[in-house]
C-alpha positions as a printed Julia matrix, in Angstrom:
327×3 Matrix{Float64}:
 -6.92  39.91  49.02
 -8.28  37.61  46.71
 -6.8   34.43  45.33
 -6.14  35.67  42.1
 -4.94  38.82  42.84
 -2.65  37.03  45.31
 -1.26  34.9   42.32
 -0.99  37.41  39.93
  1.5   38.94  43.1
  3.52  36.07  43.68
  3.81  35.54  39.32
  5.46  38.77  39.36
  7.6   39.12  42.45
  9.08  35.5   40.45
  9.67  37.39  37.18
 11.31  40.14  38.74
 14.73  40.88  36.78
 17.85  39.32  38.21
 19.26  42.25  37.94
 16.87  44.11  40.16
 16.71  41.11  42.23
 20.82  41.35  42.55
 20.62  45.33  43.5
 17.51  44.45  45.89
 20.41  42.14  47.64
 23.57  44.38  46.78
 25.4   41.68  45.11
 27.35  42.62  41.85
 25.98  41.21  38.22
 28.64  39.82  35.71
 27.2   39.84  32.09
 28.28  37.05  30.18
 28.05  37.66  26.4
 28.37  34.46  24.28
 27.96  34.32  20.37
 26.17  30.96  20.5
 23.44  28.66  22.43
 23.69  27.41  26.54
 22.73  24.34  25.12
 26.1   23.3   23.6
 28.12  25.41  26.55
 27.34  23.49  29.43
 30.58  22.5   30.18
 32.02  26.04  29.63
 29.52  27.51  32.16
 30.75  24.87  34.58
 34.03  25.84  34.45
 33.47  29.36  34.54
 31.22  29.09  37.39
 34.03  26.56  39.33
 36.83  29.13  38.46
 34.46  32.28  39.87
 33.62  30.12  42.99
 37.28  29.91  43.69
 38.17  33.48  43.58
 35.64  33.81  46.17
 31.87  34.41  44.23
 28.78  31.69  43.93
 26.38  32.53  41.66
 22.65  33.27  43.44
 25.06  33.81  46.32
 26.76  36.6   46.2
 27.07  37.23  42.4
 24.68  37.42  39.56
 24.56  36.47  36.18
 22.88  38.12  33.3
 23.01  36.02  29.99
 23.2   37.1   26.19
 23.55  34.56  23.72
 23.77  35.31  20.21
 22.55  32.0   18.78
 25.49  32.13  15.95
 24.18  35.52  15.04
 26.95  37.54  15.34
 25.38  40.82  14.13
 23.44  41.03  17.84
 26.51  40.88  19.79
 27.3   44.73  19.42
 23.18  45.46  20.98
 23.65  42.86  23.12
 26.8   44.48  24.72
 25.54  47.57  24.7
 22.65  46.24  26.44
 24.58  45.1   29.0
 26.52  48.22  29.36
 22.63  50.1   29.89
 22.16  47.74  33.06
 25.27  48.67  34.15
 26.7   45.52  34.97
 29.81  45.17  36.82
 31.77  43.28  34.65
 31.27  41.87  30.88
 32.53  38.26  30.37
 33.08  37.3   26.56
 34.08  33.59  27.17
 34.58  32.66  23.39
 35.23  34.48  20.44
 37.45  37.13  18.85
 34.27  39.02  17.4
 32.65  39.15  20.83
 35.75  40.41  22.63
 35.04  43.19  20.29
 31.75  44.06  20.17
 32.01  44.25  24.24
 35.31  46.69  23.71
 33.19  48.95  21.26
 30.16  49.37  23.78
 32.13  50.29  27.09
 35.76  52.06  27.88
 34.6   52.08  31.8
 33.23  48.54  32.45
 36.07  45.76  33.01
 35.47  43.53  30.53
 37.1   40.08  30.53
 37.95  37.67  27.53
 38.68  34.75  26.06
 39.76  34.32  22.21
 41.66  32.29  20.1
 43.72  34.38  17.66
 46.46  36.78  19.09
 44.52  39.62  20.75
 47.39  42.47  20.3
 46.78  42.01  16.09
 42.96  41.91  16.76
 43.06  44.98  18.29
 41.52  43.92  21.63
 44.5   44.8   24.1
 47.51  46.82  23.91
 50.17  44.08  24.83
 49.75  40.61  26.92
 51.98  41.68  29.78
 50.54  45.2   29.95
 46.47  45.08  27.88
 45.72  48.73  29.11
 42.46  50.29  29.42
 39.2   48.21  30.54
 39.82  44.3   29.2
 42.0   41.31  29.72
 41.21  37.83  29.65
 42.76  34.52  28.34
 44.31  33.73  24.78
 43.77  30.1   23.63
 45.84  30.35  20.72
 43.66  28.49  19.18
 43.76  29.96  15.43
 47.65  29.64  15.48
 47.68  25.96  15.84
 46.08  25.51  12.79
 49.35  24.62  11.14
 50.06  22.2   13.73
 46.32  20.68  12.79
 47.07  20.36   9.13
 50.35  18.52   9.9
 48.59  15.91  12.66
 45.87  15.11  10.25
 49.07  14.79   7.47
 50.43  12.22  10.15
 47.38  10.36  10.36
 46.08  10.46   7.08
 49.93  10.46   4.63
 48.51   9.27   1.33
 45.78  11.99   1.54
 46.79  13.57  -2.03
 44.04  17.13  -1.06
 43.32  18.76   2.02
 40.25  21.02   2.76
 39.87  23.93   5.27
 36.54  25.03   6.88
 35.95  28.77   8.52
 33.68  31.0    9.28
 34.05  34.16   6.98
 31.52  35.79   9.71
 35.09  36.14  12.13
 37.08  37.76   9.42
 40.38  38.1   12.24
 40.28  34.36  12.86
 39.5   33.24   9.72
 42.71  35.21   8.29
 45.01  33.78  10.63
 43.97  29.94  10.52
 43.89  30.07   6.71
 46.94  31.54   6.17
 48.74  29.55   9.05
 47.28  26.06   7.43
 48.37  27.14   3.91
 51.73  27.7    5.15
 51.75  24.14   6.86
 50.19  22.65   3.28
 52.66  24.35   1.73
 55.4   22.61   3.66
 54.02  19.41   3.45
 53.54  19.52  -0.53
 49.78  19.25  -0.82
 47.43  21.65  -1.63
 44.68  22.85   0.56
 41.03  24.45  -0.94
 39.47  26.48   1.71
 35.73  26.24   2.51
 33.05  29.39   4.19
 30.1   28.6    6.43
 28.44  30.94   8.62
 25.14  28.82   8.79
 23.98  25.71   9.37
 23.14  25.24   5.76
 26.7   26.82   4.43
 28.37  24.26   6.04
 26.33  21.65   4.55
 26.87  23.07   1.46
 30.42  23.03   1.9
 30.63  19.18   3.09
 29.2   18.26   0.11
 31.43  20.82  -2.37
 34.63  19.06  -0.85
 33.22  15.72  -1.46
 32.56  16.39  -4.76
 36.14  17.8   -5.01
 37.51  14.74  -3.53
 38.93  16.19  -0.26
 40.76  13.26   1.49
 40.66  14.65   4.82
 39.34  18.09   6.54
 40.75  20.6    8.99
 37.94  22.89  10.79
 38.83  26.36  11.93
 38.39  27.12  15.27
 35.55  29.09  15.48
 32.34  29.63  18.13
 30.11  29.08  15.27
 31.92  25.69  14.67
 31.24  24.92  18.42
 28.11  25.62  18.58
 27.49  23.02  15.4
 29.21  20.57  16.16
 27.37  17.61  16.29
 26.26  18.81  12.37
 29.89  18.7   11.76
 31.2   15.92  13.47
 27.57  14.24  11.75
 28.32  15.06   8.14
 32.25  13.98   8.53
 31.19  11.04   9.34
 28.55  10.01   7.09
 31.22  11.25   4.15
 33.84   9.51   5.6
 36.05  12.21   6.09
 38.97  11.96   8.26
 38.75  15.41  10.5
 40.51  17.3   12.92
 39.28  19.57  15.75
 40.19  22.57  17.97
 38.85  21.55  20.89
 38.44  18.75  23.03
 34.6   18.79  23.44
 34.29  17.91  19.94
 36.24  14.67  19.81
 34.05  13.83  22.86
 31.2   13.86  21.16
 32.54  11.79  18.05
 35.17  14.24  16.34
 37.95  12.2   15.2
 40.85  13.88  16.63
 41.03  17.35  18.38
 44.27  19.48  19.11
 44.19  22.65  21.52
 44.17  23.75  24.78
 42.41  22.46  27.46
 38.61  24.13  27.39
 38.04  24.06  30.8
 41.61  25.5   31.51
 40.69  28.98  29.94
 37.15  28.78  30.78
 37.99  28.47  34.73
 40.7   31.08  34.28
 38.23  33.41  33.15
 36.5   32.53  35.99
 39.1   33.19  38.15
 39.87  37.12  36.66
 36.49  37.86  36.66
 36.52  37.11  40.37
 39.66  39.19  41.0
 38.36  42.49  39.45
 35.19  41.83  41.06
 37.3   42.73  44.35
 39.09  45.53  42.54
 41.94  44.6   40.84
 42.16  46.63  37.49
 42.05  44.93  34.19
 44.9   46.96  32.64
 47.05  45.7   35.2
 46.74  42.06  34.85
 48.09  40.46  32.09
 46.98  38.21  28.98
 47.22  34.1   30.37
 48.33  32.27  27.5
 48.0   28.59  27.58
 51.58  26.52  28.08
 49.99  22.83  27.37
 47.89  21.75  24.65
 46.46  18.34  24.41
 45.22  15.66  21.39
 42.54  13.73  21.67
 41.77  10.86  19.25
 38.86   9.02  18.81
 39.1    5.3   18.32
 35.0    4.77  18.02
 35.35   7.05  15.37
 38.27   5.37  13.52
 36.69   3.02  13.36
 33.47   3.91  11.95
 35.22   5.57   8.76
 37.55   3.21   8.57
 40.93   4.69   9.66
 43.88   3.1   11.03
 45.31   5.82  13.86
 49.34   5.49  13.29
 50.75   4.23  16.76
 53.13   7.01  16.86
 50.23   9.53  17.14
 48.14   6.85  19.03
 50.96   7.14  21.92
 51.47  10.8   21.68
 47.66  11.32  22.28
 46.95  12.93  26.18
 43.43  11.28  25.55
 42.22   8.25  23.81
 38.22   7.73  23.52
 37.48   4.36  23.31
């Protein structure tokens, strides 16, 4: 054989498919369908992967993943699914998102698919009931678009002379984007101070709305939880702070970075719990019969580097009721 023909061999034996790689070995292949980038989900995959160790799977081991990500383009997710579904994977994970959860449900009624989402998933239509989801899917509600109201009324605590609040979502994840606005005009309501609500569902939308709420004298900014927010936010957390707007977060990994406060559940909780079921059904237990997990402890982060820097005093009620304090 001759030297080129021999590298030309090994060059594809390397670019083989996982997945035919996986069947090759008779391991099973989990597809993992995620709205954004891997860039800005490292910490996700880590818990995932930590979670699926424990129930008994190592990836390259004796499991196999297949990645789709959407790269904030939420129109793919449905091909992407049903891509998945083609290669017959063994499960689908969709480890963020409402809209994902979805698009995997429309492609398969056979292949388990577990989830993770952060508005209720009985009024989104993606399970039947928590204790009892029925039919192919379960997975992990992080509750996060009901704790917008609780958001609003932090950032009230530590901001109490703002006089305007604003409201960011993605109008992209219509189910979400219901829920968290209506929640955080009920809490605005309450409080006695209006609220003007804000659409982005690109990069340059959500400049465009930094800049609108500026100009409309915002005093301080709540950002719905949202994949699409995740995946930006260092834009986000960027612009808030060169507008010197107070902000709060859903999730912990944007405080970390330089949000100003966060409030939610604990990422890495759900993420390793999805972990976890994917690894149980993986040794055949049946989605239908294991129920929604639901998150019992939140946490709030605040940001003292970023206080700072725009010039806010954090109240030291709040300061002492925070799990986490970035210095």
């Amino acid at each position: 054989m001759r030297r080129r023909e021999f590298i030309c061999l090994i060059g594809g034996v390397a670019a083989w498919p996982l997945r035919a790689r996986a069947q090759q070995q008779k391991v099973p292949v989990v597809g993992f369908l995620h709205p954004g980038s891997p860039e800005p989900s490292a910490s996700l995959l880590a818990a995932f992967r930590q979670g699926l160790a424990e129930a008994g799977y190592r990836e390259g081991e004796n499991v196999a993943i297949e990645f789709r990500w959407a790269h904030g383009e939420n129109s793919r997710l449905g091909e992407m699914a049903a891509d998945l579904v083609q290669r017959q994977v063994a499960v689908i994970v969709t480890p963020i998102g409402t809209v994902t959860a979805l698009a995997a449900k429309a492609a398969t009624t056979t292949i388990p698919i577990v989830f993770s989402a952060g508005t209720d998933p009985v009024k989104a239509g993606i399970v039947a009931s928590l204790r009892h989801p029925g039919g192919n899917i379960t997975g992990v509600n992080y509750m996060a678009a009901e704790l917008s109201g609780k958001r609003l009324a932090l950032l009230h605590e530590l901001t109490p002379h703002a006089s305007r609040f604003a409201l960011l979502v993605n109008p992209a994840n219509p189910v979400p984007a219901e829920t968290i606005t209506k929640d955080a005009e009920a809490a605005a309501e309450m409080i006695g101070r209006p609220i003007d609500v804000y659409e982005a569902e690109t990069s340059r939308e959500i400049e465009m709305a930094f800049a609108a709420l500026v100009r409309n004298r915002a005093d301080a900014l709540v950002v719905g939880a949202d994949p699409f927010f995740l995946d930006r936010r260092v834009q986000i957390v960027t612009l808030a702070t060169r507008y010197l707007v107070p902000t709060v977060h859903f999730l912990r990994e944007i405080a970390e970075i330089g949000g100003l406060i966060s409030y939610g559940a604990s990422d890495f909780g759900r993420n390793h719990e999805v972990g976890i079921y994917t690894g149980r059904i993986l040794k055949g237990e049946k989605p239908a019969d294991m129920p929604v997990v639901q998150p019992t402890q939140f946490e709030l982060v605040i940001n003292l580097s970023t206080a700072s820097a725009i010039g806010i005093s954090i109240p030291p009620g709040l300061l002492a009721s925070a799990n986490v304090v970035i210095e």
